[in-house]
Tab-separated table of C-alpha atoms in Angstrom:
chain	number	residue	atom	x	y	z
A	1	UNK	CA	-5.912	-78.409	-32.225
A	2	UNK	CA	-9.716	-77.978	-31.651
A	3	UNK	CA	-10.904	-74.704	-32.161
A	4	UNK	CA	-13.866	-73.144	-30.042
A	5	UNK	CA	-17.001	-74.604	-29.372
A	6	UNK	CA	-19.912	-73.579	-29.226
A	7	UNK	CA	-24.013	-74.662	-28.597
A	8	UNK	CA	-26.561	-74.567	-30.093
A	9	UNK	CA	-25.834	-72.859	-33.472
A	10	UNK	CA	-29.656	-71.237	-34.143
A	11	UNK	CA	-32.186	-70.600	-31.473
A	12	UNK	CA	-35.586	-68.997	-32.053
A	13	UNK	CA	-37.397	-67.685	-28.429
A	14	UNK	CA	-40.080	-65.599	-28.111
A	15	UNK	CA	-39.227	-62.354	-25.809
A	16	UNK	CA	-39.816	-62.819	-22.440
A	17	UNK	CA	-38.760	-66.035	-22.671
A	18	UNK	CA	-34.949	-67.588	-21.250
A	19	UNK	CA	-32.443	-69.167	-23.194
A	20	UNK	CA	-28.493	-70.317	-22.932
A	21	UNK	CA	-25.649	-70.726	-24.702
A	22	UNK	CA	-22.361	-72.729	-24.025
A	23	UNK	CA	-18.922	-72.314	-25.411
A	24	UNK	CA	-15.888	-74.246	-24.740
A	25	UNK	CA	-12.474	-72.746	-25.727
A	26	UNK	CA	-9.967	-74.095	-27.103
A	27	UNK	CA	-7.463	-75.908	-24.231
A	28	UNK	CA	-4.973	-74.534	-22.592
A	29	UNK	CA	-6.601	-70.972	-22.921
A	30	UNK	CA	-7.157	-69.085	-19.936
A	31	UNK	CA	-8.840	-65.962	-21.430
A	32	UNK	CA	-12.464	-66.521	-22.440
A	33	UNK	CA	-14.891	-63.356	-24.359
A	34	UNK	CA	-18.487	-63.099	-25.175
A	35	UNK	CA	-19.699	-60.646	-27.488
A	36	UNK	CA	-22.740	-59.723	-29.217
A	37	UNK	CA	-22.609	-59.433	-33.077
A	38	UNK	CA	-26.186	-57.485	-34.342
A	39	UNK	CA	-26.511	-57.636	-38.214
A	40	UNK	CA	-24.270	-55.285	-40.003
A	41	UNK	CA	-22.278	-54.536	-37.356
A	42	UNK	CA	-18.504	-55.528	-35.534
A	43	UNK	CA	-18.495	-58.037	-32.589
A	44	UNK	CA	-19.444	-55.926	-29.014
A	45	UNK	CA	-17.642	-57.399	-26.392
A	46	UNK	CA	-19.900	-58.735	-23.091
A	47	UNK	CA	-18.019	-59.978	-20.760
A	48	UNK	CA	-14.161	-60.928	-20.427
A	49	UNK	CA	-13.164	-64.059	-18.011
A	50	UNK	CA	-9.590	-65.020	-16.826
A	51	UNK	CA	-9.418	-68.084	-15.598
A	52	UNK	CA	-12.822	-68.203	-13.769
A	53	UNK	CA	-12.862	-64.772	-12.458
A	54	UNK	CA	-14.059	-62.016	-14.043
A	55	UNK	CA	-12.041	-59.173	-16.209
A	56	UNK	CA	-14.335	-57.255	-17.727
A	57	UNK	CA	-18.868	-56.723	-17.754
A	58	UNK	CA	-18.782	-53.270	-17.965
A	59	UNK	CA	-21.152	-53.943	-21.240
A	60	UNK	CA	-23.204	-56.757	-19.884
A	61	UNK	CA	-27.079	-55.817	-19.288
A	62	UNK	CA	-26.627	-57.793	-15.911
A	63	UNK	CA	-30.512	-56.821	-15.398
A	64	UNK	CA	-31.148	-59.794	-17.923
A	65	UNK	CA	-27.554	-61.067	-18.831
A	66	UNK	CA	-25.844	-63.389	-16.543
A	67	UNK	CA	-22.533	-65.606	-17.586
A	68	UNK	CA	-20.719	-67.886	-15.108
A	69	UNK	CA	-17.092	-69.788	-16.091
A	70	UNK	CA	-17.096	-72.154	-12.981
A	71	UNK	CA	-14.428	-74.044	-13.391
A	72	UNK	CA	-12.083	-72.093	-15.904
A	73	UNK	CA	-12.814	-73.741	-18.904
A	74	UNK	CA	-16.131	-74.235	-20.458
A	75	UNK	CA	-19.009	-71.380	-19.908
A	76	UNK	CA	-22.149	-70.597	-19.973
A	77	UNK	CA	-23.945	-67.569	-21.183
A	78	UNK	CA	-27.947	-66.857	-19.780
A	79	UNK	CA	-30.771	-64.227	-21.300
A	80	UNK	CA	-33.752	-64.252	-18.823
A	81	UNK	CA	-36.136	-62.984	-19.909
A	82	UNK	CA	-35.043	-62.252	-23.214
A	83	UNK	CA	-36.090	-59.016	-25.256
A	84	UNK	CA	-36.585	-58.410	-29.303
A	85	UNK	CA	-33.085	-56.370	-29.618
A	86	UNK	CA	-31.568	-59.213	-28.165
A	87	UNK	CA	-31.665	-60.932	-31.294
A	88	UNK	CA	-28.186	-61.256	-32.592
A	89	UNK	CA	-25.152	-63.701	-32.845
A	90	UNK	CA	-23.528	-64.428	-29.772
A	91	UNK	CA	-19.543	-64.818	-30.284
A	92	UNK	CA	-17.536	-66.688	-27.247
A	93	UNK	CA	-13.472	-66.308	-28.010
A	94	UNK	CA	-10.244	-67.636	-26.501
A	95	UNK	CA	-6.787	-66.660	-26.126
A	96	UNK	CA	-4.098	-67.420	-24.327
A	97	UNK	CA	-3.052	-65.213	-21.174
A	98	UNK	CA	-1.014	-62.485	-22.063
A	99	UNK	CA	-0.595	-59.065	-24.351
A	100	UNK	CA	-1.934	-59.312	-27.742
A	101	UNK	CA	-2.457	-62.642	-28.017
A	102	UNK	CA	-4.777	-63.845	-30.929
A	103	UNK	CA	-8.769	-64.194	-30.251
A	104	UNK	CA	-9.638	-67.452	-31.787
A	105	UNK	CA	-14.086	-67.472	-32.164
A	106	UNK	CA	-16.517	-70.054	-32.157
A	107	UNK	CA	-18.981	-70.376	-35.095
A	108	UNK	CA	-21.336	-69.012	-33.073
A	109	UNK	CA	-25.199	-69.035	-31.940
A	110	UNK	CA	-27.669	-67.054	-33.922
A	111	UNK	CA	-30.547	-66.125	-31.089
A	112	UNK	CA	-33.922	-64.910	-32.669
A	113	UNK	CA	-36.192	-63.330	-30.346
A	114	UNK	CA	-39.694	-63.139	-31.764
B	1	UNK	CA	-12.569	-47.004	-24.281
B	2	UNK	CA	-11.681	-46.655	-28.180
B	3	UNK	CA	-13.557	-45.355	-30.833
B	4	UNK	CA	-12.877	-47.075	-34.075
B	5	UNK	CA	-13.851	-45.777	-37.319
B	6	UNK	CA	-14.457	-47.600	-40.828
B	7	UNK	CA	-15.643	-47.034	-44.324
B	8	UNK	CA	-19.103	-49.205	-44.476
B	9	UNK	CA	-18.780	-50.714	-47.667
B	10	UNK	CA	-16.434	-50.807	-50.219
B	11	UNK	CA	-16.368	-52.796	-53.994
B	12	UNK	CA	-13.207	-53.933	-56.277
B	13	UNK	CA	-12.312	-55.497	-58.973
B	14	UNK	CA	-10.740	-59.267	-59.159
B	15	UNK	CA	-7.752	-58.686	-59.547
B	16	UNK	CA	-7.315	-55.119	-58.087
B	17	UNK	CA	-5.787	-54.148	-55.496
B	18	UNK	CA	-7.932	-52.013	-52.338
B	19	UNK	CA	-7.398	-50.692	-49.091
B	20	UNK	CA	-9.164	-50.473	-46.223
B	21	UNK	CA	-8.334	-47.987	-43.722
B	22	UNK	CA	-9.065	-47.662	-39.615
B	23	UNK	CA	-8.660	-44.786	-37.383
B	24	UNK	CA	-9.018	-45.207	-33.589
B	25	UNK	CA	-8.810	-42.724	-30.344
B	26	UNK	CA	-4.770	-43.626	-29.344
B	27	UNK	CA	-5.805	-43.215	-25.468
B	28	UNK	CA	-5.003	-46.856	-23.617
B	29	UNK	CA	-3.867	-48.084	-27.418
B	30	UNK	CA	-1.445	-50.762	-27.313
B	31	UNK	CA	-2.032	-52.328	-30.831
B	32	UNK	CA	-4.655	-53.006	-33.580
B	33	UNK	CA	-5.733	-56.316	-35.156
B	34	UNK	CA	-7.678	-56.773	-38.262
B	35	UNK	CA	-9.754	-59.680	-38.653
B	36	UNK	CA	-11.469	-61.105	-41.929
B	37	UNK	CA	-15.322	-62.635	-41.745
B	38	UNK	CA	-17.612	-64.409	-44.199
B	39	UNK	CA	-21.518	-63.855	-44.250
B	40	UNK	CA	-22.579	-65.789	-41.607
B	41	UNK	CA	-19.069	-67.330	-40.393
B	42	UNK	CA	-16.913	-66.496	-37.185
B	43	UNK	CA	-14.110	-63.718	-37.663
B	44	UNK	CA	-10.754	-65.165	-38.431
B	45	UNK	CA	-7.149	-63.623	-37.379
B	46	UNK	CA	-5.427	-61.824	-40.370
B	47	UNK	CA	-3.054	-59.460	-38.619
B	48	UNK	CA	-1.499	-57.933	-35.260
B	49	UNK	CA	0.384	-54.447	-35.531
B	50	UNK	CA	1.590	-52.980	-32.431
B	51	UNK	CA	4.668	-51.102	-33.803
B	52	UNK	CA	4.583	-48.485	-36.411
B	53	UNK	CA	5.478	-49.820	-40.712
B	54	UNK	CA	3.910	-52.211	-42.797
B	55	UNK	CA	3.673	-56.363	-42.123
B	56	UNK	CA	3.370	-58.025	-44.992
B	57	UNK	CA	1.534	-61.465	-44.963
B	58	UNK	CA	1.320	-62.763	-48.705
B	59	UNK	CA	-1.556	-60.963	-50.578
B	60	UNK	CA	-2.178	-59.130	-47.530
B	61	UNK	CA	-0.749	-56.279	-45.614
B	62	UNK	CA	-1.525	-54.494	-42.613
B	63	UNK	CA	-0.012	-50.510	-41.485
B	64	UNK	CA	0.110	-48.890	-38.480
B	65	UNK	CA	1.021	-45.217	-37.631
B	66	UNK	CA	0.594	-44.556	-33.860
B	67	UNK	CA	1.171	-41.187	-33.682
B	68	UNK	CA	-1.864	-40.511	-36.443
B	69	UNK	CA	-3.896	-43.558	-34.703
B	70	UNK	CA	-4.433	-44.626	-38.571
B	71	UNK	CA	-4.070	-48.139	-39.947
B	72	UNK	CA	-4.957	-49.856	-43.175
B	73	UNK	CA	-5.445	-52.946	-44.656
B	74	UNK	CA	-3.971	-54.244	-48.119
B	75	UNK	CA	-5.128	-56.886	-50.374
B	76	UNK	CA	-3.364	-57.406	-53.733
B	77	UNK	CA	-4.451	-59.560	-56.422
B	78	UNK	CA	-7.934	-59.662	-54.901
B	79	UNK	CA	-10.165	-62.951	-55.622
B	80	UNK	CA	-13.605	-63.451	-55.598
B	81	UNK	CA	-13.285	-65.268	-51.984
B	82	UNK	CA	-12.067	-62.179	-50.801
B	83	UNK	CA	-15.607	-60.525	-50.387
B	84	UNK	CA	-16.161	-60.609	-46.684
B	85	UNK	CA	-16.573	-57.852	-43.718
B	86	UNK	CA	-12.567	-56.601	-42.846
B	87	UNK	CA	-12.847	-55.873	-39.021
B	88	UNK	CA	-10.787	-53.846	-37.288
B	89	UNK	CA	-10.298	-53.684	-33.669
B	90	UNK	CA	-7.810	-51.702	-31.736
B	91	UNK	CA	-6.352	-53.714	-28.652
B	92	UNK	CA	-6.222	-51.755	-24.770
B	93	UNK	CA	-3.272	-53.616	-22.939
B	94	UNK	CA	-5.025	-52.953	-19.556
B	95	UNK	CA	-6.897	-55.990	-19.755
B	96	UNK	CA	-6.311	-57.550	-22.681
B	97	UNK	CA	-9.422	-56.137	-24.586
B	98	UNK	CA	-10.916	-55.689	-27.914
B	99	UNK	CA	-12.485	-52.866	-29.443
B	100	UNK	CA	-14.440	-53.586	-32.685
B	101	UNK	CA	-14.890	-51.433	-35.546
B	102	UNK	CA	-18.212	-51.645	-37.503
B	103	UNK	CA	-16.270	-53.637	-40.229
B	104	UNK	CA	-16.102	-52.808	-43.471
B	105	UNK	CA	-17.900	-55.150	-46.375
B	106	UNK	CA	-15.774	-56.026	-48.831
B	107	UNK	CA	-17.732	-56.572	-52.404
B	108	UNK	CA	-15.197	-58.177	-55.443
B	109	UNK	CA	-16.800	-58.297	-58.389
B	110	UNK	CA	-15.800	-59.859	-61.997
């Protein structure tokens, strides 16, 4: 099966500036995650979709984050406007529905913010 | 939410055998997963423990204890392919959420 998508892979932005990533999980899962990965350290979860609805943003800086899963299956994630310690590769997972079932990441966008 | 704690770095020898060890706050706990990632790669499933003992998958192993909210890792016969970041990340059943560790960098050296 395909595994998760994800667009672009690199983006350089100066701060201040907006930018937006996309991620398409795998099919069939109804359980989508972003997280932000900062050098040298494990994944931070942003914000947790079911479906299209919303699980979890308790971490999301919703002052500049915003991330919308419209119809259940692909998503986007925004930054506007976008700040240096934003700078950091953004994860988006799947899984299927249900207890402990296996995250399966994307490769990935690395977002520079100069 | 958890706290989940994890050496920073660790080196072995090709060949050796190390472990890699996780402790975690047990309130909402309902299971820990370790995952394995290459330098500049996504973070790949290696285990799922949600009951106490030691699962054995080929070179690697993974242990829970619940009660101690201590788990560990095990790789055997370690290869040069084998240097990566070990994550761990306990798992809160109340949502069906991760927790990530820091990760732990895994050097093997000749």
């Amino acid at each position: 099966e395909a595994g998760v998508a994800q667009s672009p892979r690199y983006k350089i932005i100066e701060k201040r500036q907006s930018v937006a990533f996309w991620c398409n999980p795998i099919s069939g899962h109804a359980t989508l995650y972003w997280y932000q990965q900062i050098l040298g350290q494990g994944p931070k979860l942003l914000i947790q979709f079911q479906n299209n609805g919303v699980v979890d943003d308790s971490q999301l800086p919703k002052d500049r984050f915003s991330a919308e899963r419209l119809k259940g299956v692909d998503s986007t994630l925004k930054i506007q406007p976008a700040k240096l310690e934003d700078s950091a590769v953004y994860l988006c997972a799947s899984s299927r529905q249900g207890p402990g079932n296996e995250q399966f990441f994307g490769p990935g966008t690395r977002l520079t913010v100069l | 939410g958890q706290n989940i704690d994890q050496p920073t770095e660790m080196t072995a020898t090709e060949g050796a055998i190390v472990q890699i060890n996780c402790t975690y706050q047990t309130s909402g706990f309902n299971g820990l997963f370790w995952y394995q990632q290459h330098a500049g790669e996504a973070p790949t499933f290696l285990s799922y423990n949600v009951l106490d003992g030691l699962e054995e998958k080929g070179r690697f192993s993974s242990f829970l204890s619940r009660s101690k909210g201590y788990s560990y890792l095990l790789l055997k016969e370690l290869q040069m392919k084998d240097s990566a970041s070990y994550l761990c990340a306990g798992y809160n059943n109340a949502g069906n959420m991760l927790t990530f560790g820091g990760g732990t960098r895994l050097m093997v050296k000749p």
